Coordinates of C-alpha atoms and ligand atoms in Angstrom, one line a residue:
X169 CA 109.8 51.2 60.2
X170 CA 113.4 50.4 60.4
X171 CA 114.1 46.2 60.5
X172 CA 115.5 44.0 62.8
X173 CA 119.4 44.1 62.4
X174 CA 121.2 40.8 62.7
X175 CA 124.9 39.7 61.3
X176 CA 125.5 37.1 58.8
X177 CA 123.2 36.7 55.7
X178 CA 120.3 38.5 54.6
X179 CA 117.1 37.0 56.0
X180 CA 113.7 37.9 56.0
X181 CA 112.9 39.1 59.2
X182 CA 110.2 40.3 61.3
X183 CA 109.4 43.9 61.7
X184 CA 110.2 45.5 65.0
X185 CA 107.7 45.3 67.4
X186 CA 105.4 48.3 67.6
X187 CA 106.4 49.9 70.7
X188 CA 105.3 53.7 71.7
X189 CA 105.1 55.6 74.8
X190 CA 103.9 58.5 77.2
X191 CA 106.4 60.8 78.6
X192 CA 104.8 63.3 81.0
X193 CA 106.6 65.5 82.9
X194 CA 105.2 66.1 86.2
X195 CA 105.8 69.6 86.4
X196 CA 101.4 70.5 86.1
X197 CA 98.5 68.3 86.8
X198 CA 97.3 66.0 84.1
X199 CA 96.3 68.1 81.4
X200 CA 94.2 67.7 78.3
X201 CA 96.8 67.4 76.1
X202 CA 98.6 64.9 77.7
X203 CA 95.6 62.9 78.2
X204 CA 95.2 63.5 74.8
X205 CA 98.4 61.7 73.3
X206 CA 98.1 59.4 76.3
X207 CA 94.6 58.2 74.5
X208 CA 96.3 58.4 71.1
X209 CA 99.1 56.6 72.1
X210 CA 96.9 53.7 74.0
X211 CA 94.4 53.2 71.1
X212 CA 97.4 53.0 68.5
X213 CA 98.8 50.1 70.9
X214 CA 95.5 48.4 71.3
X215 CA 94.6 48.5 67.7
X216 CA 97.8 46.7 66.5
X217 CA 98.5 44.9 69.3
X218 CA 101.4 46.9 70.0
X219 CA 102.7 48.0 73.5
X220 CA 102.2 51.2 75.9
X221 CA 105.3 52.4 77.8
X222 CA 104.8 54.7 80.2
X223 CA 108.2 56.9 81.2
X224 CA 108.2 59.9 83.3
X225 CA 110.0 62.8 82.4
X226 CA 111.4 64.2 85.6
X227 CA 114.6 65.2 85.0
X228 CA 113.3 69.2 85.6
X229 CA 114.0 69.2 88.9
X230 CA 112.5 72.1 90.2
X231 CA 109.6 72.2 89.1
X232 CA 109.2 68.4 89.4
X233 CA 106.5 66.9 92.1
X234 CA 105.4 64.0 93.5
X235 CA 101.8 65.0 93.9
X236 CA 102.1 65.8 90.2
X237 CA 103.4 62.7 89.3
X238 CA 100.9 61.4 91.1
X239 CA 97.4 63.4 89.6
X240 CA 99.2 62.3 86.1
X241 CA 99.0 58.6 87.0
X242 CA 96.0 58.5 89.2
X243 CA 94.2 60.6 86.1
X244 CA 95.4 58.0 83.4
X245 CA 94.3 55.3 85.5
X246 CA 90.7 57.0 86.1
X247 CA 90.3 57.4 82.2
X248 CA 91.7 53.8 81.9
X249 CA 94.4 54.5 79.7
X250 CA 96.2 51.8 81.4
X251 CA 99.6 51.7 80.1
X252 CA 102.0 47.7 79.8
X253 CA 105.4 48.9 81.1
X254 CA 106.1 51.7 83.5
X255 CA 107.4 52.6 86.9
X256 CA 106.7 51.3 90.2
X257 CA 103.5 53.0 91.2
X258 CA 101.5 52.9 94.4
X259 CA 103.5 49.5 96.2
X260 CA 104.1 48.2 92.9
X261 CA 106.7 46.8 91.1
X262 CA 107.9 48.5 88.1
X263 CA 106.2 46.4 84.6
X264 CA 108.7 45.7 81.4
X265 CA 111.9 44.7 80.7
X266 CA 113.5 47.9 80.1
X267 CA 113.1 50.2 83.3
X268 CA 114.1 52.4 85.5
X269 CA 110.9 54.2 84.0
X270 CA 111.8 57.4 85.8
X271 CA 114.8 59.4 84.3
X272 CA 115.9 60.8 87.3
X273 CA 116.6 56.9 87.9
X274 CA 118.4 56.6 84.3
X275 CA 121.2 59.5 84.6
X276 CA 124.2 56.7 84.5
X277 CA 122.8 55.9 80.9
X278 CA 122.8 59.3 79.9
X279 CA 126.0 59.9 81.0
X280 CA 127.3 56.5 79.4
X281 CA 125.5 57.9 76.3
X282 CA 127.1 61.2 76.4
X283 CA 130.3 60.0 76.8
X284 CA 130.2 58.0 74.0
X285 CA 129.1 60.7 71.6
X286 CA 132.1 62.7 73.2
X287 CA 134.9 60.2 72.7
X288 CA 133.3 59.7 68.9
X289 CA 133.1 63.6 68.4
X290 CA 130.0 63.7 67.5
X291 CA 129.7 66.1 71.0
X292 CA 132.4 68.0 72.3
X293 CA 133.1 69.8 75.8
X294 CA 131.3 73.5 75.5
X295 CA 133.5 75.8 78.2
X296 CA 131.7 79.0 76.7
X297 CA 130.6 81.5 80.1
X298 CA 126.6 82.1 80.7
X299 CA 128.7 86.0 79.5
X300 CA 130.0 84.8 76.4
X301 CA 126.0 83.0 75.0
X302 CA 124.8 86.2 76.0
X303 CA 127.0 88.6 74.4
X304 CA 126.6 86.2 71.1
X305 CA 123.1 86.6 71.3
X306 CA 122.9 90.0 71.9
X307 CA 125.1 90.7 68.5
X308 CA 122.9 88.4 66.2
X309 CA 119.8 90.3 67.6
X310 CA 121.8 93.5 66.9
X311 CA 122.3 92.6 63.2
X312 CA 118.6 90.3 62.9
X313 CA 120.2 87.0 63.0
X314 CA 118.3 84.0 64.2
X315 CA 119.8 83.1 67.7
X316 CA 122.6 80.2 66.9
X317 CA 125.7 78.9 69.0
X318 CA 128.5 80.7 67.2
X319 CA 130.7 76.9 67.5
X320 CA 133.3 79.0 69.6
X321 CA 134.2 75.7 71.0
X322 CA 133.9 73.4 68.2
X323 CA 137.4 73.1 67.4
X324 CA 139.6 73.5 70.0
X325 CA 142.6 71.5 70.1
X326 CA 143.6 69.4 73.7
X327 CA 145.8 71.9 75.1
X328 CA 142.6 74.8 74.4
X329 CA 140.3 72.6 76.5
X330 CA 142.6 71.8 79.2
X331 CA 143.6 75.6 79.4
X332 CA 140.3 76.2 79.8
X333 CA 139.6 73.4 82.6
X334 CA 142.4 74.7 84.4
X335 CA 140.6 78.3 84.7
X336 CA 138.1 75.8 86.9
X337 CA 135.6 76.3 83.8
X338 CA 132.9 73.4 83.9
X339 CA 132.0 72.5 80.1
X340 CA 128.6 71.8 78.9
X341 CA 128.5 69.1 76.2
X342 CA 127.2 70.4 73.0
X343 CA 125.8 67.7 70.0
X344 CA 127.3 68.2 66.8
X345 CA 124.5 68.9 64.7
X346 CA 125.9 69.0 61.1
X347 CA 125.0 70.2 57.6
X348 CA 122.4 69.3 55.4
X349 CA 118.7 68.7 55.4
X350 CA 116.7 66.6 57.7
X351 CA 113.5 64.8 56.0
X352 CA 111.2 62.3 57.8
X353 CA 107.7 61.5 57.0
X354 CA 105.1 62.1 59.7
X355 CA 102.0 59.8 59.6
X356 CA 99.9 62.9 60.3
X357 CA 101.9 65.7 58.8
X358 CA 103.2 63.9 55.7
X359 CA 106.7 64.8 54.0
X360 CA 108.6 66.9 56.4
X361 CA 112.5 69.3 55.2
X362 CA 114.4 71.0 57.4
X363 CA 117.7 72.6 56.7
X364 CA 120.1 72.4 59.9
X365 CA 120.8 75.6 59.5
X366 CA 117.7 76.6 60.9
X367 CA 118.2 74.9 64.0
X368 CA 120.2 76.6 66.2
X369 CA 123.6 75.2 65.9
X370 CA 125.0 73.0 68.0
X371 CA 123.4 71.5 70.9
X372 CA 123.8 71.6 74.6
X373 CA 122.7 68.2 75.7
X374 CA 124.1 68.3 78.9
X375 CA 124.4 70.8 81.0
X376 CA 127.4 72.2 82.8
X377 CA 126.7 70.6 86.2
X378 CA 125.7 67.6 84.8
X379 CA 122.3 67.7 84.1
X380 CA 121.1 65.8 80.6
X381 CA 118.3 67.8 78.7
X382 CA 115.1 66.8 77.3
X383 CA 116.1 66.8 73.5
X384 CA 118.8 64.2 74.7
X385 CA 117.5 62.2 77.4
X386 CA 114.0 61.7 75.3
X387 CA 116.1 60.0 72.4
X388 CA 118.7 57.9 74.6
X389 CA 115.5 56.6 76.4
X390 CA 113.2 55.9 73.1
X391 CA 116.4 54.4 71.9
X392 CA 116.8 52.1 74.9
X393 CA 113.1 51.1 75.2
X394 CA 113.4 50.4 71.4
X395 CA 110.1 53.2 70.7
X396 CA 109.0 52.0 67.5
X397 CA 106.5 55.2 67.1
X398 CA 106.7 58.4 68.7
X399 CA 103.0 60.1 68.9
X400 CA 102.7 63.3 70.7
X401 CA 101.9 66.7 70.5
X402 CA 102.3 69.2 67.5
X403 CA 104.8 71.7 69.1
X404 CA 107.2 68.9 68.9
X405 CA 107.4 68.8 65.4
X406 CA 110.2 71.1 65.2
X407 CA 112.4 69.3 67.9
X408 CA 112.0 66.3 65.2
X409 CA 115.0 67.2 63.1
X410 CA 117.4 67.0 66.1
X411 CA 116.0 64.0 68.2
X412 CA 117.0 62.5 64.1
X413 CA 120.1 63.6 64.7
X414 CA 120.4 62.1 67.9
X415 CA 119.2 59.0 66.8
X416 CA 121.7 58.6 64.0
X417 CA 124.4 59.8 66.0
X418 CA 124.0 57.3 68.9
X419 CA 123.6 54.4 66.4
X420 CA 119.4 53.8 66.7
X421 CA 116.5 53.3 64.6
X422 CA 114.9 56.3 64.0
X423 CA 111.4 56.0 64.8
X424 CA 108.2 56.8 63.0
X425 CA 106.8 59.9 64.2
X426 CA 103.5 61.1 64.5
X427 CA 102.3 64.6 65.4
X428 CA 99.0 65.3 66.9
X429 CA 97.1 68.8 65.6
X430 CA 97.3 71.4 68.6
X431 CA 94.0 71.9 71.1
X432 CA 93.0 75.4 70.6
X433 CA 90.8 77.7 72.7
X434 CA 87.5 78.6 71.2
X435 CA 89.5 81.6 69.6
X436 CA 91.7 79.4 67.3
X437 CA 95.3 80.0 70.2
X438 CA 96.6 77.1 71.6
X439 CA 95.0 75.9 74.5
X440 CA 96.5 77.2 77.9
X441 CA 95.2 77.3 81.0
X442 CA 94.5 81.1 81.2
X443 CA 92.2 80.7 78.6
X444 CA 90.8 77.6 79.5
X445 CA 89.8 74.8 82.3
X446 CA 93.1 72.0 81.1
X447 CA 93.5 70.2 83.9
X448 CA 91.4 67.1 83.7
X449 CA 90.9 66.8 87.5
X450 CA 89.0 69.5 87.6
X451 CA 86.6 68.3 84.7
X452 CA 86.5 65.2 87.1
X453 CA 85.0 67.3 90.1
X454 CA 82.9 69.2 87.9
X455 CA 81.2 66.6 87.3
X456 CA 82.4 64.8 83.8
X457 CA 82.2 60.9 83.3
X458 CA 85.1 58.9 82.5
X459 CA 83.6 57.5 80.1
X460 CA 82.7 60.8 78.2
X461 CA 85.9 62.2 78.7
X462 CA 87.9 59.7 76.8
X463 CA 85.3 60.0 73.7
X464 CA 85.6 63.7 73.7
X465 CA 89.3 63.4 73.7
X466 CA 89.4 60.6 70.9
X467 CA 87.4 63.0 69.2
X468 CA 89.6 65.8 69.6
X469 CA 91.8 65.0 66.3
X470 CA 90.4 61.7 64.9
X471 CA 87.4 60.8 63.4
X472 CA 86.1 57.8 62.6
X473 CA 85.0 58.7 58.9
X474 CA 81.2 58.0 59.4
X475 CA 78.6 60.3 61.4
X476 CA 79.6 58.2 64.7
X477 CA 79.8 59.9 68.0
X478 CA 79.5 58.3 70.7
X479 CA 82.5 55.5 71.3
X480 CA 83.7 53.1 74.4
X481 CA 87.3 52.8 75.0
X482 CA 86.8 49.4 73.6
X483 CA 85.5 50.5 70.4
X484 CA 87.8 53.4 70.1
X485 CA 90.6 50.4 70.2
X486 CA 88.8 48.7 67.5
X487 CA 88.0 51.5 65.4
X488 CA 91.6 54.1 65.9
X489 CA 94.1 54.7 63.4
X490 CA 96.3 57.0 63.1
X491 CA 95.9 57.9 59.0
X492 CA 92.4 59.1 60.5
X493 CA 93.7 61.7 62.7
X494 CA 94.1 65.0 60.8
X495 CA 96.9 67.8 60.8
X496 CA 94.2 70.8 61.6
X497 CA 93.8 72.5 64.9
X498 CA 91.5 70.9 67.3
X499 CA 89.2 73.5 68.8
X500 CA 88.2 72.2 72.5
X501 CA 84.6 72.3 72.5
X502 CA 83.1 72.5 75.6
X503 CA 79.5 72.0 74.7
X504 CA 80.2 69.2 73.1
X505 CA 81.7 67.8 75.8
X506 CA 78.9 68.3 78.0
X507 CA 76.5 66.4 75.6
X508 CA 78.7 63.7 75.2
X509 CA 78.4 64.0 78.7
X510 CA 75.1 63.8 79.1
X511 CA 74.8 60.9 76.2
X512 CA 77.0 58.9 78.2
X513 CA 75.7 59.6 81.9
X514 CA 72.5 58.0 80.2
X515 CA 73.6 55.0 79.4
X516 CA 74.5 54.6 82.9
X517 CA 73.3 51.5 84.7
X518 CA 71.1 52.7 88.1
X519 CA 73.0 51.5 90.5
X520 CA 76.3 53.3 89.0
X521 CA 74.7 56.2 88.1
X522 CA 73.5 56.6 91.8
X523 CA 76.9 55.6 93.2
X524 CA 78.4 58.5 90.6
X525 CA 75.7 61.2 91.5
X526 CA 75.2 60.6 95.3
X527 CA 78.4 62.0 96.3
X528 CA 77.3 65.3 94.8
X529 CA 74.0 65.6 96.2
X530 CA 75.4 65.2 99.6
X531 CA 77.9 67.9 99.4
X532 CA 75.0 70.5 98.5
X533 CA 73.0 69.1 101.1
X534 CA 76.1 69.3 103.8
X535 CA 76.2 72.9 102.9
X536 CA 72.4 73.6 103.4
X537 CA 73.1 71.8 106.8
X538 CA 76.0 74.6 107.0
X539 CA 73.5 77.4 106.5
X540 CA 71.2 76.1 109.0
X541 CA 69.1 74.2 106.7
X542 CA 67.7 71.0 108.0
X543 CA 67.8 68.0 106.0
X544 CA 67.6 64.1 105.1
X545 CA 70.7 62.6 103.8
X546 CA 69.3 60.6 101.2
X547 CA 70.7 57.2 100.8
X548 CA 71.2 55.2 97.1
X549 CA 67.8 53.8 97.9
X550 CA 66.0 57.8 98.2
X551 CA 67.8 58.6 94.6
X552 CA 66.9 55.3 92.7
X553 CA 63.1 56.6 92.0
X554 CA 64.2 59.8 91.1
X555 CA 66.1 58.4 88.1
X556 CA 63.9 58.5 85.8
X557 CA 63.0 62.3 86.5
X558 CA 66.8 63.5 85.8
X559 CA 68.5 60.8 84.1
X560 CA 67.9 62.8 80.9
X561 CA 68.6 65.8 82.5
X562 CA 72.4 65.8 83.5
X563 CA 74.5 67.4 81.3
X564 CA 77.3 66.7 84.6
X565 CA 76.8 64.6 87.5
X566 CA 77.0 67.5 89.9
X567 CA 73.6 69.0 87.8
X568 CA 72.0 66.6 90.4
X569 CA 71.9 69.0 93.1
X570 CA 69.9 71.5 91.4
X571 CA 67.5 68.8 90.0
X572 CA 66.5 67.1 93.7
X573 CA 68.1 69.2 96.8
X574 CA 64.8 70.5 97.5
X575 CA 63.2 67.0 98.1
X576 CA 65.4 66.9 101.0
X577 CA 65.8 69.5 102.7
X578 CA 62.6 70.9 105.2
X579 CA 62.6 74.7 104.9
X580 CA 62.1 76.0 101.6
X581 CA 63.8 79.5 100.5
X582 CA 61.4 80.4 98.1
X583 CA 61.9 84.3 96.9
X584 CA 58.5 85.3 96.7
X585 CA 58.7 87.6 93.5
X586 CA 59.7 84.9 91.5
X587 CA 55.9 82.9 92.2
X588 CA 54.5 85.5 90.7
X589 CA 53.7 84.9 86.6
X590 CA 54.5 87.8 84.2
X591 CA 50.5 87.9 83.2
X592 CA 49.8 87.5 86.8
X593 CA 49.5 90.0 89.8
X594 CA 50.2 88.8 93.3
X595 CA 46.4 88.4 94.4
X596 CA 45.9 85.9 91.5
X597 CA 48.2 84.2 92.2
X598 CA 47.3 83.9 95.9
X599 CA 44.0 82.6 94.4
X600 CA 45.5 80.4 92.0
X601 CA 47.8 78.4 94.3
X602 CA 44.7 77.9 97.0
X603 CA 42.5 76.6 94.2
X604 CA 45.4 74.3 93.5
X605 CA 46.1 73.4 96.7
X606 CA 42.5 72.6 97.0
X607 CA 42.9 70.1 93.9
X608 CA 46.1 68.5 94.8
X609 CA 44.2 67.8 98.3
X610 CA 41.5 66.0 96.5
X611 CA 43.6 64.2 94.3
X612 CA 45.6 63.1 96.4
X613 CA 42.5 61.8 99.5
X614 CA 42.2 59.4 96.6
X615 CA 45.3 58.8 94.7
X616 CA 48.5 60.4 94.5
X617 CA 49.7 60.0 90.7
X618 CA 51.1 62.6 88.2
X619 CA 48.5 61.3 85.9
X620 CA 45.7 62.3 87.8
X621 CA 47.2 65.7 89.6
X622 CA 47.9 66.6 85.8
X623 CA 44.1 66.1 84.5
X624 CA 42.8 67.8 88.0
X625 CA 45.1 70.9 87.4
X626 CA 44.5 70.9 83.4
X627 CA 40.5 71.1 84.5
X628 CA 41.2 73.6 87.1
X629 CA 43.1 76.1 84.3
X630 CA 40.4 75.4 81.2
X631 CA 38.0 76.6 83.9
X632 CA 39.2 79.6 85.2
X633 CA 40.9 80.4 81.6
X634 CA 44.2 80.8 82.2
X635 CA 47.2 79.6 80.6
X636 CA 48.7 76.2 81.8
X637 CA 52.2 77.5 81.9
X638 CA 51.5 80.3 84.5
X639 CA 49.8 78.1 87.0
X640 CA 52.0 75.3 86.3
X641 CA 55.3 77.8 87.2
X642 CA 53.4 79.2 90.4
X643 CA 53.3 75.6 91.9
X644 CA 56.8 74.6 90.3
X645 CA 58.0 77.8 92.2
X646 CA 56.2 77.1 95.6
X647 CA 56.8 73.8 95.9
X648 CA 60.9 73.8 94.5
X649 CA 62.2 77.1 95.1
X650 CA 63.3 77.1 91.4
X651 CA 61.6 77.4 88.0
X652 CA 63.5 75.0 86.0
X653 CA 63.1 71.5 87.5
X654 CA 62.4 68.0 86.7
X655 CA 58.6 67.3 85.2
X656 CA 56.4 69.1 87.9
X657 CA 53.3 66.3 88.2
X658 CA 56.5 63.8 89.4
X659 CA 58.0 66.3 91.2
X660 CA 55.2 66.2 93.3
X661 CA 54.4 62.9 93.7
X662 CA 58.4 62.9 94.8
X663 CA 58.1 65.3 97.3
X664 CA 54.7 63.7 98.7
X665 CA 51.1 64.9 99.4
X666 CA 51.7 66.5 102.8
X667 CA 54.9 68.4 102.0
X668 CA 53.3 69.2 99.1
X669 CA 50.7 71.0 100.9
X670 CA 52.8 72.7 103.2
X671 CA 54.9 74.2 100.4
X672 CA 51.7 75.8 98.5
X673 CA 50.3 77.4 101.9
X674 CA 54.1 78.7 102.4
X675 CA 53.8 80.7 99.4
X676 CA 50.7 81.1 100.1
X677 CA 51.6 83.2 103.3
X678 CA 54.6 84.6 101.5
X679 CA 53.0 86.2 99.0
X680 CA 50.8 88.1 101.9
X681 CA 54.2 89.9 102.5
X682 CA 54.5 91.0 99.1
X683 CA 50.8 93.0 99.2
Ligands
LIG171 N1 108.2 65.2 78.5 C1 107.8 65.6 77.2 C2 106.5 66.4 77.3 O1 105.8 66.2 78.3 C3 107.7 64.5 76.3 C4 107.7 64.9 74.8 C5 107.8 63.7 73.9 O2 106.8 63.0 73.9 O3 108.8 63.5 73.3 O4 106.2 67.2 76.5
ZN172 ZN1 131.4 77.0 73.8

């Protein structure tokens, strides 16, 4: 980390402050990744008391939105990644001293910028034709160079330039970018070389009508906000060497980088959305807590160096650093997700848990309703019993509806093949389920507990010597529609004696159809 520099005599000074930053572009949803380094970025902050900027990167235009600038900032906040300078969001002012926080709100200090780097040659006006780039590229392929600006314009005298300027050519401005090697050490990656050579030649920074480009506008900004440490993904790395460049060349520190392992598919490729679910608003409306979310991603490149799994954002601050993130691929696991999920939807107080789950119990119920179904929107108050018959039993919040919709709505769609045990035919179990019905009745004339509807239907099965399981799936079936389901001696005591009932003489009556 590069010090403070002040004139006069050598003192000892204070390092820089640790500053790093976020710098989505909100040309796609919020996206793993992002929300990734986002996290990475956050926890390094929090852990040595550093600060968060966030800075968007909209300077691409066309494919630029609002409403993605907008699922970016809305999904950071949701995951709490809550960042201590950025733009003006939502009525609010911008936060830090060293806004705008937008680009497209910062092209005078990119232009100031470039200018400078032109009148110091370390950038010079590029009047080659979109014909010209082509052809060059076109040759090099022909003979199996790497592509490279051939530096037709790197010398041209005054009279050259404005010869060219009075053809009504526009230049680009191209960044010097020099001999030698490039070395920087990379708190993930270690010792990093690279030659120049390999990168291209010189670089267009700013585009003939005007328009600065990423490799320049991210280094005149993390120069400006004096970034202290740049943390972001992998498939940076090789756009390192030049941001050095840039760095040098407009007079900065050059910060510490770090460079977070890739999120890979299940087959080892980098993560994409073909292959996979990225954007994290859909994990929200499937169904993922916040909560688990954030310990997945932590998880998805650091480790904590013990057998620890499951982590708060506040003990993620604690416990992150950086030296404990390794260089390997992170494969994106989604079953591992969905147990964290389920870990942390556990540890859920009641009244949040219902508040969380609710909303997607009544959107399967609405669509019963749609189908002609009848039923009872259940309130917080119906679902707080039921808690302890699916809390453990959620791998998402939305596995709710499978767990309890049939408490609520009236008719039952039960497909009568599926009462009917493999070991069973359909007249036993017509039998069965009316010498069960018989059983539940007397229970429950006296008293309506899982305890005691158990014991009455264990007696009822050692009696007529069957197994458990088949009897215990007939009723499961007749009385839920499904055969996976919570506990069935609750389940019943949820759906109550007399609905009960009418369930098992339903199947009853539909398995008459079936002979
Ligand atoms: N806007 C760039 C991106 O989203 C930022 C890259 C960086 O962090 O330097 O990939
Ligand atoms: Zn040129």
């Amino acid at each position: 980390m590069g010090l403070v520099r002040v004139p006069g005599p050598s003192l000892t000074l204070p390092p820089m402050a640790t500053r790093c930053r976020i710098a989505p572009s909100p040309t796609g949803p919020l996206h793993i990744g992002t929300a990734r380094t986002a996290l990475f970025n956050f926890l390094f902050a929090r852990h040595v008391g550093g600060t968060f900027v966030l800075r968007i990167e909209d300077t691409d235009v066309a494919r630029s939105t609002l409403g993605n600038e907008r699922d970016i900032l809305e999904g950071l906040h949701w995951l709490g990644i809550t960042w201590d300078e950025g733009p003006e969001v939502a009525g609010q002012p911008a936060r830090g001293p060293y806004g705008p926080y937008r680009q497209m709100q910062r092209l005078d200090l990119y232009r100031t910028a470039s200018d400078r780097l032109l009148s110091e040659d370390k950038a010079y006006p590029c009047y080659c034709t979109p014909d010209e780039l082509a052809a060059d590229r076109a040759a090099q392929e022909a003979t199996h160079q790497p592509p490279r600006y051939v530096g037709r314009c790197a010398h041209l005298t005054a009279e050259q330039r404005r010869a060219r300027e009075a053809e009504g050519r526009r230049p680009a401005v191209r960044f010097r970018v020099g001999e030698g090697v490039v070395a920087f050490d990379d708190l993930i990656r270690g010792h990093v070389e690279i030659d120049t050579t390999a990168l291209g030649g010189d670089l267009v920074i700013v585009r003939s009508n005007g328009t600065p480009l990423y490799h320049f506008t991210v280094c005149v900004d993390d120069a400006a906000m004096a970034i202290s440490h740049v943390i972001r993904g992998e498939d940076h790395l090789s756009n390192t060497p030049r941001h050095i460049l840039l760095f040098r060349a407009l007079g900065a520190d050059v910060p510490t980088f770090a460079h977070l392992p890739l999120i890979l598919n299940a087959d080892r490729s980098k993560m994409s959305k073909r292959k996979s679910q990225t954007a994290i608003d859909d994990y929200r409306a499937e169904g993922f807590i916040k909560e688990a979310i954030v310990n997945y991603l932590a998880l998805l490149g650091w480790s904590p160096g013990t057998e620890e799994e499951i982590f708060s954002l506040e003990q993620l601050g604690e416990r992150f650093e950086l030296e404990r993130v390794h260089s390997g691929g992170a494969v994106f696991d989604r079953e591992r997700l969905e147990w964290l999920n389920g870990q942390w939807i556990r540890r859920l107080p009641d009244e949040d848990l219902v508040e969380r789950v609710l909303p997607y119990l009544v959107t399967r119920l609405e669509e019963r309703r749609a189908e002609g179904a009848t039923v009872h929107m259940p309130s917080g108050d119906d679902i707080v019993p039921l808690l302890p018959l699916v809390r453990e039993r959620l791998p998402l919040l939305g596995s709710i509806a499978d767990l309890v919709d049939f408490l609520f709505v009236d008719e039952l769609a039960v497909e009568p093949a599926l009462l009917v045990p493999k070991r069973w035919d359909v007249a036993t179990t017509a039998a069965a389920l009316g010498d069960a019905r018989q059983v539940i009745a007397d229970v429950g004339s006296i008293s309506f507990e899982a305890d005691e509807l158990e014991a009455g239907l264990r007696a009822l099965v050692d009696a007529r010597g069957w197994k458990a399981g088949d009897l215990f799936m007939a009723i499961r079936v007749a009385i839920t529609g499904r055969t996976a389901t919570p506990p069935l001696f609750d389940t019943l005591v949820a759906l109550g004696l007399e609905r009960a009932l009418a369930r098992l003489d339903a199947a009853r009556e539909a398995l008459e159809d079936l002979t």
